[in-house]
């Protein structure tokens, strides 16, 4: 009997008595597709795998089906020049631009500071239904992207959060990455004090103590259902409500019609300057490495 792989999924759950909500994510073939587009070195591939996992954790909290979550790292003095990932309706994409020569001079497992230097992480929620945009920007400090995400919530939303990310770095069986996000919520009644101004942290400390027992092996085991992870961590609670599973996919969303329409907005003389030696205008997608080619006659 074939083994069912529980990958490319996001599971949400709530713990009502502790005023907490959570997300568990595990990525597999989605990572293989995104990483294969550029053939990243091991350290950069691991970084992008963690960033995509974090993107899935945060993006899957969006209630607006047309909403989008974007993570972008802006750096100064690091090996990584740009990192960007986004999530919309379960579809994900990501890209890292880096200095390969400088990376080759570093240890196999470079620190977050070595990769980003004086970097900043911007997390943006775009709500399609209302047109509203929420953004938080925090320094890329600490030992991991997960730690930076915790800082984001503590600073921008004053929403205590626990984040754990894990990746296997690829191999014969392909890439696997997993993550868990737990957040403390208001009590449901408007006006309840946020946790950071309250003296009593017992319920949140209890939840994070349980969440902290998660092992990387559990997050990365493709045979372990995500709801079983939630049960292992919180089975002693009076109630854990599991939300419908979200399927995740890799989809760059670039297409020839959109790119043609963008080029068509330029004046004719500027389009002529875009023509390369073969007589065509070429546009490369940084996310998926697809190339789109157009003749000037396409815009006549």
mmCIF file of C-alpha atoms in Angstrom:
data_model
loop_
_atom_site.group_PDB
_atom_site.id
_atom_site.type_symbol
_atom_site.label_atom_id
_atom_site.label_comp_id
_atom_site.label_asym_id
_atom_site.label_seq_id
_atom_site.Cartn_x
_atom_site.Cartn_y
_atom_site.Cartn_z
ATOM 1 C CA UNK A 1 0.000 0.000 0.000
ATOM 2 C CA UNK A 2 1.551 3.344 -1.039
ATOM 3 C CA UNK A 3 2.571 5.781 1.679
ATOM 4 C CA UNK A 4 0.565 9.018 1.691
ATOM 5 C CA UNK A 5 2.789 12.102 1.701
ATOM 6 C CA UNK A 6 1.434 14.927 3.837
ATOM 7 C CA UNK A 7 3.254 17.762 2.081
ATOM 8 C CA UNK A 8 2.383 21.094 0.451
ATOM 9 C CA UNK A 9 -0.286 21.638 3.090
ATOM 10 C CA UNK A 10 -1.173 24.205 5.734
ATOM 11 C CA UNK A 11 -3.357 23.378 8.727
ATOM 12 C CA UNK A 12 -4.919 25.947 11.007
ATOM 13 C CA UNK A 13 -6.178 25.321 14.534
ATOM 14 C CA UNK A 14 -7.326 27.208 17.611
ATOM 15 C CA UNK A 15 -7.108 26.524 21.338
ATOM 16 C CA UNK A 16 -10.090 28.503 22.711
ATOM 17 C CA UNK A 17 -9.335 28.067 26.403
ATOM 18 C CA UNK A 18 -5.823 29.503 25.895
ATOM 19 C CA UNK A 19 -6.863 32.275 23.487
ATOM 20 C CA UNK A 20 -4.380 30.962 20.935
ATOM 21 C CA UNK A 21 -4.370 30.097 17.268
ATOM 22 C CA UNK A 22 -1.824 28.170 15.248
ATOM 23 C CA UNK A 23 -0.680 27.124 11.801
ATOM 24 C CA UNK A 24 1.385 24.105 10.801
ATOM 25 C CA UNK A 25 2.939 23.913 7.333
ATOM 26 C CA UNK A 26 4.941 21.314 5.462
ATOM 27 C CA UNK A 27 6.338 21.901 1.966
ATOM 28 C CA UNK A 28 7.750 19.352 -0.489
ATOM 29 C CA UNK A 29 7.315 19.439 -4.286
ATOM 30 C CA UNK A 30 6.540 23.164 -4.077
ATOM 31 C CA UNK A 31 10.082 23.683 -2.791
ATOM 32 C CA UNK A 32 11.568 21.417 -5.452
ATOM 33 C CA UNK A 33 9.913 23.498 -8.163
ATOM 34 C CA UNK A 34 10.893 26.896 -6.788
ATOM 35 C CA UNK A 35 14.492 25.954 -5.988
ATOM 36 C CA UNK A 36 15.078 24.101 -9.266
ATOM 37 C CA UNK A 37 14.404 27.279 -11.245
ATOM 38 C CA UNK A 38 17.778 28.720 -10.202
ATOM 39 C CA UNK A 39 19.963 25.887 -8.924
ATOM 40 C CA UNK A 40 20.761 27.726 -5.695
ATOM 41 C CA UNK A 41 23.783 26.803 -3.547
ATOM 42 C CA UNK A 42 22.930 24.797 -0.427
ATOM 43 C CA UNK A 43 22.944 27.736 2.026
ATOM 44 C CA UNK A 44 20.782 29.921 -0.234
ATOM 45 C CA UNK A 45 18.397 27.076 -0.969
ATOM 46 C CA UNK A 46 17.976 26.416 2.743
ATOM 47 C CA UNK A 47 17.348 30.118 3.366
ATOM 48 C CA UNK A 48 14.691 30.310 0.643
ATOM 49 C CA UNK A 49 13.058 27.107 1.912
ATOM 50 C CA UNK A 50 12.726 28.665 5.373
ATOM 51 C CA UNK A 51 11.417 31.912 3.885
ATOM 52 C CA UNK A 52 8.787 30.076 1.821
ATOM 53 C CA UNK A 53 7.701 28.118 4.893
ATOM 54 C CA UNK A 54 7.329 31.323 6.871
ATOM 55 C CA UNK A 55 5.402 32.833 3.947
ATOM 56 C CA UNK A 56 3.002 29.875 3.959
ATOM 57 C CA UNK A 57 2.523 30.108 7.741
ATOM 58 C CA UNK A 58 1.642 33.798 7.595
ATOM 59 C CA UNK A 59 -0.201 33.758 4.273
ATOM 60 C CA UNK A 60 -2.503 30.944 5.347
ATOM 61 C CA UNK A 61 -3.829 33.179 8.141
ATOM 62 C CA UNK A 62 -5.423 35.489 5.552
ATOM 63 C CA UNK A 63 -9.203 35.319 5.679
ATOM 64 C CA UNK A 64 -9.562 37.145 2.352
ATOM 65 C CA UNK A 65 -9.197 34.527 -0.407
ATOM 66 C CA UNK A 66 -7.823 37.165 -2.787
ATOM 67 C CA UNK A 67 -5.430 38.653 -0.245
ATOM 68 C CA UNK A 68 -1.676 38.482 -0.604
ATOM 69 C CA UNK A 69 1.173 38.131 1.870
ATOM 70 C CA UNK A 70 4.635 39.286 0.819
ATOM 71 C CA UNK A 71 7.923 38.870 2.667
ATOM 72 C CA UNK A 72 10.865 40.923 1.448
ATOM 73 C CA UNK A 73 14.324 41.239 2.949
ATOM 74 C CA UNK A 74 16.257 44.396 2.196
ATOM 75 C CA UNK A 75 19.944 44.046 2.963
ATOM 76 C CA UNK A 76 23.131 46.071 3.290
ATOM 77 C CA UNK A 77 26.562 44.480 3.298
ATOM 78 C CA UNK A 78 25.444 40.854 3.220
ATOM 79 C CA UNK A 79 25.808 38.053 0.689
ATOM 80 C CA UNK A 80 22.082 38.240 -0.082
ATOM 81 C CA UNK A 81 21.075 41.316 -2.036
ATOM 82 C CA UNK A 82 17.350 40.566 -2.234
ATOM 83 C CA UNK A 83 14.942 37.940 -0.914
ATOM 84 C CA UNK A 84 11.245 38.056 -1.784
ATOM 85 C CA UNK A 85 8.418 35.516 -1.350
ATOM 86 C CA UNK A 86 4.675 35.853 -1.668
ATOM 87 C CA UNK A 87 1.481 33.909 -1.069
ATOM 88 C CA UNK A 88 -1.922 34.339 -2.675
ATOM 89 C CA UNK A 89 -4.749 31.836 -2.467
ATOM 90 C CA UNK A 90 -2.404 28.970 -1.633
ATOM 91 C CA UNK A 91 -0.075 29.781 -4.537
ATOM 92 C CA UNK A 92 3.529 30.612 -3.680
ATOM 93 C CA UNK A 93 6.699 31.864 -5.304
ATOM 94 C CA UNK A 94 10.101 33.043 -4.118
ATOM 95 C CA UNK A 95 13.460 34.341 -5.293
ATOM 96 C CA UNK A 96 16.898 35.146 -3.829
ATOM 97 C CA UNK A 97 19.541 37.323 -5.475
ATOM 98 C CA UNK A 98 22.983 36.803 -3.979
ATOM 99 C CA UNK A 99 26.730 37.204 -4.505
ATOM 100 C CA UNK A 100 27.958 33.709 -5.384
ATOM 101 C CA UNK A 101 31.663 34.592 -5.078
ATOM 102 C CA UNK A 102 31.319 35.983 -1.560
ATOM 103 C CA UNK A 103 29.161 33.030 -0.523
ATOM 104 C CA UNK A 104 31.853 30.586 -1.692
ATOM 105 C CA UNK A 105 34.308 32.162 0.766
ATOM 106 C CA UNK A 106 32.011 31.578 3.748
ATOM 107 C CA UNK A 107 31.416 28.547 5.996
ATOM 108 C CA UNK A 108 28.941 25.921 4.834
ATOM 109 C CA UNK A 109 26.369 27.191 7.326
ATOM 110 C CA UNK A 110 26.715 31.010 7.376
ATOM 111 C CA UNK A 111 24.988 33.058 10.068
ATOM 112 C CA UNK A 112 21.945 35.235 9.453
ATOM 113 C CA UNK A 113 24.161 38.323 9.765
ATOM 114 C CA UNK A 114 26.645 36.947 7.233
ATOM 115 C CA UNK A 115 23.830 36.383 4.757
ATOM 116 C CA UNK A 116 21.992 39.685 5.256
ATOM 117 C CA UNK A 117 24.397 42.098 6.924
ATOM 118 C CA UNK A 118 22.401 45.066 8.220
ATOM 119 C CA UNK A 119 19.152 43.695 6.877
ATOM 120 C CA UNK A 120 15.482 44.445 7.394
ATOM 121 C CA UNK A 121 12.481 42.183 6.987
ATOM 122 C CA UNK A 122 9.289 43.705 5.592
ATOM 123 C CA UNK A 123 6.079 41.678 5.967
ATOM 124 C CA UNK A 124 3.098 43.035 4.034
ATOM 125 C CA UNK A 125 -0.539 41.932 4.165
ATOM 126 C CA UNK A 126 -2.671 43.132 1.228
ATOM 127 C CA UNK A 127 -6.428 42.719 1.720
ATOM 128 C CA UNK A 128 -8.059 42.392 -1.711
ATOM 129 C CA UNK A 129 -11.620 42.859 -0.449
ATOM 130 C CA UNK A 130 -10.972 46.197 1.281
ATOM 131 C CA UNK A 131 -7.847 47.380 -0.520
ATOM 132 C CA UNK A 132 -6.130 47.869 2.826
ATOM 133 C CA UNK A 133 -2.426 47.189 3.306
ATOM 134 C CA UNK A 134 -0.620 46.429 6.557
ATOM 135 C CA UNK A 135 3.164 46.359 6.762
ATOM 136 C CA UNK A 136 5.721 45.831 9.483
ATOM 137 C CA UNK A 137 9.473 46.310 9.114
ATOM 138 C CA UNK A 138 11.942 44.893 11.634
ATOM 139 C CA UNK A 139 15.729 44.377 11.708
ATOM 140 C CA UNK A 140 16.938 40.967 10.592
ATOM 141 C CA UNK A 141 18.462 40.100 13.929
ATOM 142 C CA UNK A 142 18.761 36.879 15.895
ATOM 143 C CA UNK A 143 19.633 33.427 14.713
ATOM 144 C CA UNK A 144 16.842 32.731 12.235
ATOM 145 C CA UNK A 145 14.050 34.085 10.065
ATOM 146 C CA UNK A 146 11.642 32.664 12.629
ATOM 147 C CA UNK A 147 13.123 34.896 15.320
ATOM 148 C CA UNK A 148 12.776 37.919 13.022
ATOM 149 C CA UNK A 149 9.113 37.039 12.424
ATOM 150 C CA UNK A 150 8.476 36.838 16.167
ATOM 151 C CA UNK A 151 10.000 40.295 16.502
ATOM 152 C CA UNK A 152 7.725 41.545 13.716
ATOM 153 C CA UNK A 153 4.567 40.535 15.552
ATOM 154 C CA UNK A 154 5.787 41.734 18.920
ATOM 155 C CA UNK A 155 6.678 45.117 17.435
ATOM 156 C CA UNK A 156 4.003 45.833 14.841
ATOM 157 C CA UNK A 157 0.949 44.001 16.164
ATOM 158 C CA UNK A 158 1.923 43.507 19.803
ATOM 159 C CA UNK A 159 0.754 39.960 19.133
ATOM 160 C CA UNK A 160 2.941 37.453 21.028
ATOM 161 C CA UNK A 161 4.003 34.701 18.634
ATOM 162 C CA UNK A 162 6.014 31.482 18.589
ATOM 163 C CA UNK A 163 7.680 30.457 15.312
ATOM 164 C CA UNK A 164 9.745 27.367 14.562
ATOM 165 C CA UNK A 165 11.113 26.522 11.088
ATOM 166 C CA UNK A 166 12.963 23.430 9.869
ATOM 167 C CA UNK A 167 14.380 22.247 6.542
ATOM 168 C CA UNK A 168 16.190 19.103 5.413
ATOM 169 C CA UNK A 169 18.409 20.918 2.902
ATOM 170 C CA UNK A 170 17.353 18.664 0.011
ATOM 171 C CA UNK A 171 18.744 15.303 -1.017
ATOM 172 C CA UNK A 172 17.731 12.182 -2.889
ATOM 173 C CA UNK A 173 14.150 12.391 -1.641
ATOM 174 C CA UNK A 174 13.765 16.053 -2.531
ATOM 175 C CA UNK A 175 13.374 19.140 -0.377
ATOM 176 C CA UNK A 176 11.194 19.139 2.721
ATOM 177 C CA UNK A 177 10.568 22.092 5.019
ATOM 178 C CA UNK A 178 8.135 22.549 7.864
ATOM 179 C CA UNK A 179 7.079 25.162 10.341
ATOM 180 C CA UNK A 180 4.698 26.025 13.141
ATOM 181 C CA UNK A 181 3.258 29.381 14.161
ATOM 182 C CA UNK A 182 1.378 29.973 17.423
ATOM 183 C CA UNK A 183 -0.152 33.333 18.319
ATOM 184 C CA UNK A 184 -1.871 34.724 21.389
ATOM 185 C CA UNK A 185 -5.193 36.427 20.653
ATOM 186 C CA UNK A 186 -7.553 38.822 22.412
ATOM 187 C CA UNK A 187 -10.275 37.199 24.485
ATOM 188 C CA UNK A 188 -13.017 37.830 21.966
ATOM 189 C CA UNK A 189 -14.478 40.775 23.850
ATOM 190 C CA UNK A 190 -13.411 44.145 22.566
ATOM 191 C CA UNK A 191 -11.103 45.995 24.900
ATOM 192 C CA UNK A 192 -9.279 43.021 26.401
ATOM 193 C CA UNK A 193 -5.733 43.978 27.294
ATOM 194 C CA UNK A 194 -2.961 42.730 25.055
ATOM 195 C CA UNK A 195 -0.688 40.226 26.694
ATOM 196 C CA UNK A 196 2.352 42.512 26.752
ATOM 197 C CA UNK A 197 0.663 44.910 29.212
ATOM 198 C CA UNK A 198 -0.721 42.183 31.472
ATOM 199 C CA UNK A 199 1.091 40.735 34.432
ATOM 200 C CA UNK A 200 -0.506 37.302 34.088
ATOM 201 C CA UNK A 201 1.206 35.380 31.275
ATOM 202 C CA UNK A 202 0.284 31.921 32.511
ATOM 203 C CA UNK A 203 -1.890 30.804 29.592
ATOM 204 C CA UNK A 204 0.575 32.013 26.953
ATOM 205 C CA UNK A 205 3.575 30.568 28.771
ATOM 206 C CA UNK A 206 1.732 27.247 28.935
ATOM 207 C CA UNK A 207 1.059 27.223 25.179
ATOM 208 C CA UNK A 208 4.630 28.146 24.238
ATOM 209 C CA UNK A 209 6.035 25.536 26.614
ATOM 210 C CA UNK A 210 4.039 22.860 24.786
ATOM 211 C CA UNK A 211 4.833 24.256 21.337
ATOM 212 C CA UNK A 212 8.519 24.314 22.255
ATOM 213 C CA UNK A 213 8.553 20.520 22.504
ATOM 214 C CA UNK A 214 8.109 20.186 18.734
ATOM 215 C CA UNK A 215 11.017 18.404 17.077
ATOM 216 C CA UNK A 216 12.400 19.137 13.618
ATOM 217 C CA UNK A 217 11.884 15.470 12.754
ATOM 218 C CA UNK A 218 8.140 15.856 13.258
ATOM 219 C CA UNK A 219 7.901 18.963 11.110
ATOM 220 C CA UNK A 220 9.897 17.238 8.343
ATOM 221 C CA UNK A 221 8.304 13.762 8.397
ATOM 222 C CA UNK A 222 6.129 13.587 5.237
ATOM 223 C CA UNK A 223 4.286 10.515 6.573
ATOM 224 C CA UNK A 224 3.073 12.350 9.691
ATOM 225 C CA UNK A 225 -0.285 14.116 9.196
ATOM 226 C CA UNK A 226 -0.310 17.738 10.303
ATOM 227 C CA UNK A 227 -3.323 17.236 12.565
ATOM 228 C CA UNK A 228 -1.352 14.562 14.391
ATOM 229 C CA UNK A 229 1.290 17.159 15.213
ATOM 230 C CA UNK A 230 -1.369 19.435 16.701
ATOM 231 C CA UNK A 231 -2.725 16.489 18.706
ATOM 232 C CA UNK A 232 0.717 15.496 20.009
ATOM 233 C CA UNK A 233 1.403 19.018 21.231
ATOM 234 C CA UNK A 234 -1.965 19.984 22.687
ATOM 235 C CA UNK A 235 -3.953 16.784 23.356
ATOM 236 C CA UNK A 236 -4.246 17.639 27.059
ATOM 237 C CA UNK A 237 -6.194 20.834 26.306
ATOM 238 C CA UNK A 238 -9.953 20.778 26.772
ATOM 239 C CA UNK A 239 -10.571 21.589 23.104
ATOM 240 C CA UNK A 240 -8.499 22.039 19.956
ATOM 241 C CA UNK A 241 -10.465 23.138 16.886
ATOM 242 C CA UNK A 242 -8.921 22.079 13.583
ATOM 243 C CA UNK A 243 -9.655 24.177 10.494
ATOM 244 C CA UNK A 244 -9.974 22.880 6.902
ATOM 245 C CA UNK A 245 -6.683 21.906 5.298
ATOM 246 C CA UNK A 246 -5.217 24.344 2.752
ATOM 247 C CA UNK A 247 -3.406 22.924 -0.282
ATOM 248 C CA UNK A 248 -0.288 24.798 -1.349
ATOM 249 C CA UNK A 249 1.174 25.056 -4.834
ATOM 250 C CA UNK A 250 4.013 26.785 -6.636
ATOM 251 C CA UNK A 251 2.781 29.245 -9.248
ATOM 252 C CA UNK A 252 4.834 32.166 -10.510
ATOM 253 C CA UNK A 253 1.815 33.963 -12.061
ATOM 254 C CA UNK A 254 3.934 35.532 -14.821
ATOM 255 C CA UNK A 255 2.405 35.310 -18.303
ATOM 256 C CA UNK A 256 3.048 36.611 -21.792
ATOM 257 C CA UNK A 257 -0.115 38.704 -22.044
ATOM 258 C CA UNK A 258 0.673 40.676 -18.895
ATOM 259 C CA UNK A 259 4.286 41.304 -19.885
ATOM 260 C CA UNK A 260 3.238 42.353 -23.395
ATOM 261 C CA UNK A 261 0.760 44.835 -21.916
ATOM 262 C CA UNK A 262 3.502 46.330 -19.699
ATOM 263 C CA UNK A 263 5.908 46.768 -22.631
ATOM 264 C CA UNK A 264 3.123 48.309 -24.712
ATOM 265 C CA UNK A 265 2.837 51.188 -22.219
ATOM 266 C CA UNK A 266 6.309 52.431 -23.144
ATOM 267 C CA UNK A 267 6.682 54.946 -25.986
ATOM 268 C CA UNK A 268 7.656 53.451 -29.365
ATOM 269 C CA UNK A 269 11.167 54.907 -29.227
ATOM 270 C CA UNK A 270 11.822 53.289 -25.815
ATOM 271 C CA UNK A 271 10.524 49.944 -27.068
ATOM 272 C CA UNK A 272 12.970 50.212 -29.974
ATOM 273 C CA UNK A 273 15.822 50.654 -27.484
ATOM 274 C CA UNK A 274 14.794 47.421 -25.750
ATOM 275 C CA UNK A 275 15.473 45.352 -28.884
ATOM 276 C CA UNK A 276 18.522 43.102 -28.529
ATOM 277 C CA UNK A 277 20.968 41.913 -31.187
ATOM 278 C CA UNK A 278 18.648 39.131 -32.371
ATOM 279 C CA UNK A 279 15.912 41.646 -33.150
ATOM 280 C CA UNK A 280 13.707 40.655 -30.210
ATOM 281 C CA UNK A 281 12.707 42.156 -26.859
ATOM 282 C CA UNK A 282 13.442 39.636 -24.117
ATOM 283 C CA UNK A 283 12.045 39.679 -20.593
ATOM 284 C CA UNK A 284 13.246 37.197 -17.969
ATOM 285 C CA UNK A 285 11.153 36.383 -14.899
ATOM 286 C CA UNK A 286 13.387 36.394 -11.832
ATOM 287 C CA UNK A 287 11.029 34.101 -9.926
ATOM 288 C CA UNK A 288 10.780 31.149 -12.310
ATOM 289 C CA UNK A 289 13.515 31.926 -14.896
ATOM 290 C CA UNK A 290 10.979 31.865 -17.749
ATOM 291 C CA UNK A 291 11.916 33.985 -20.778
ATOM 292 C CA UNK A 292 9.371 35.871 -22.863
ATOM 293 C CA UNK A 293 10.340 37.187 -26.280
ATOM 294 C CA UNK A 294 8.521 39.744 -28.419
ATOM 295 C CA UNK A 295 9.064 41.360 -31.806
ATOM 296 C CA UNK A 296 8.480 45.070 -32.311
ATOM 297 C CA UNK A 297 5.721 44.112 -34.747
ATOM 298 C CA UNK A 298 3.783 42.677 -31.778
ATOM 299 C CA UNK A 299 3.180 46.251 -30.615
ATOM 300 C CA UNK A 300 2.266 47.810 -33.955
#
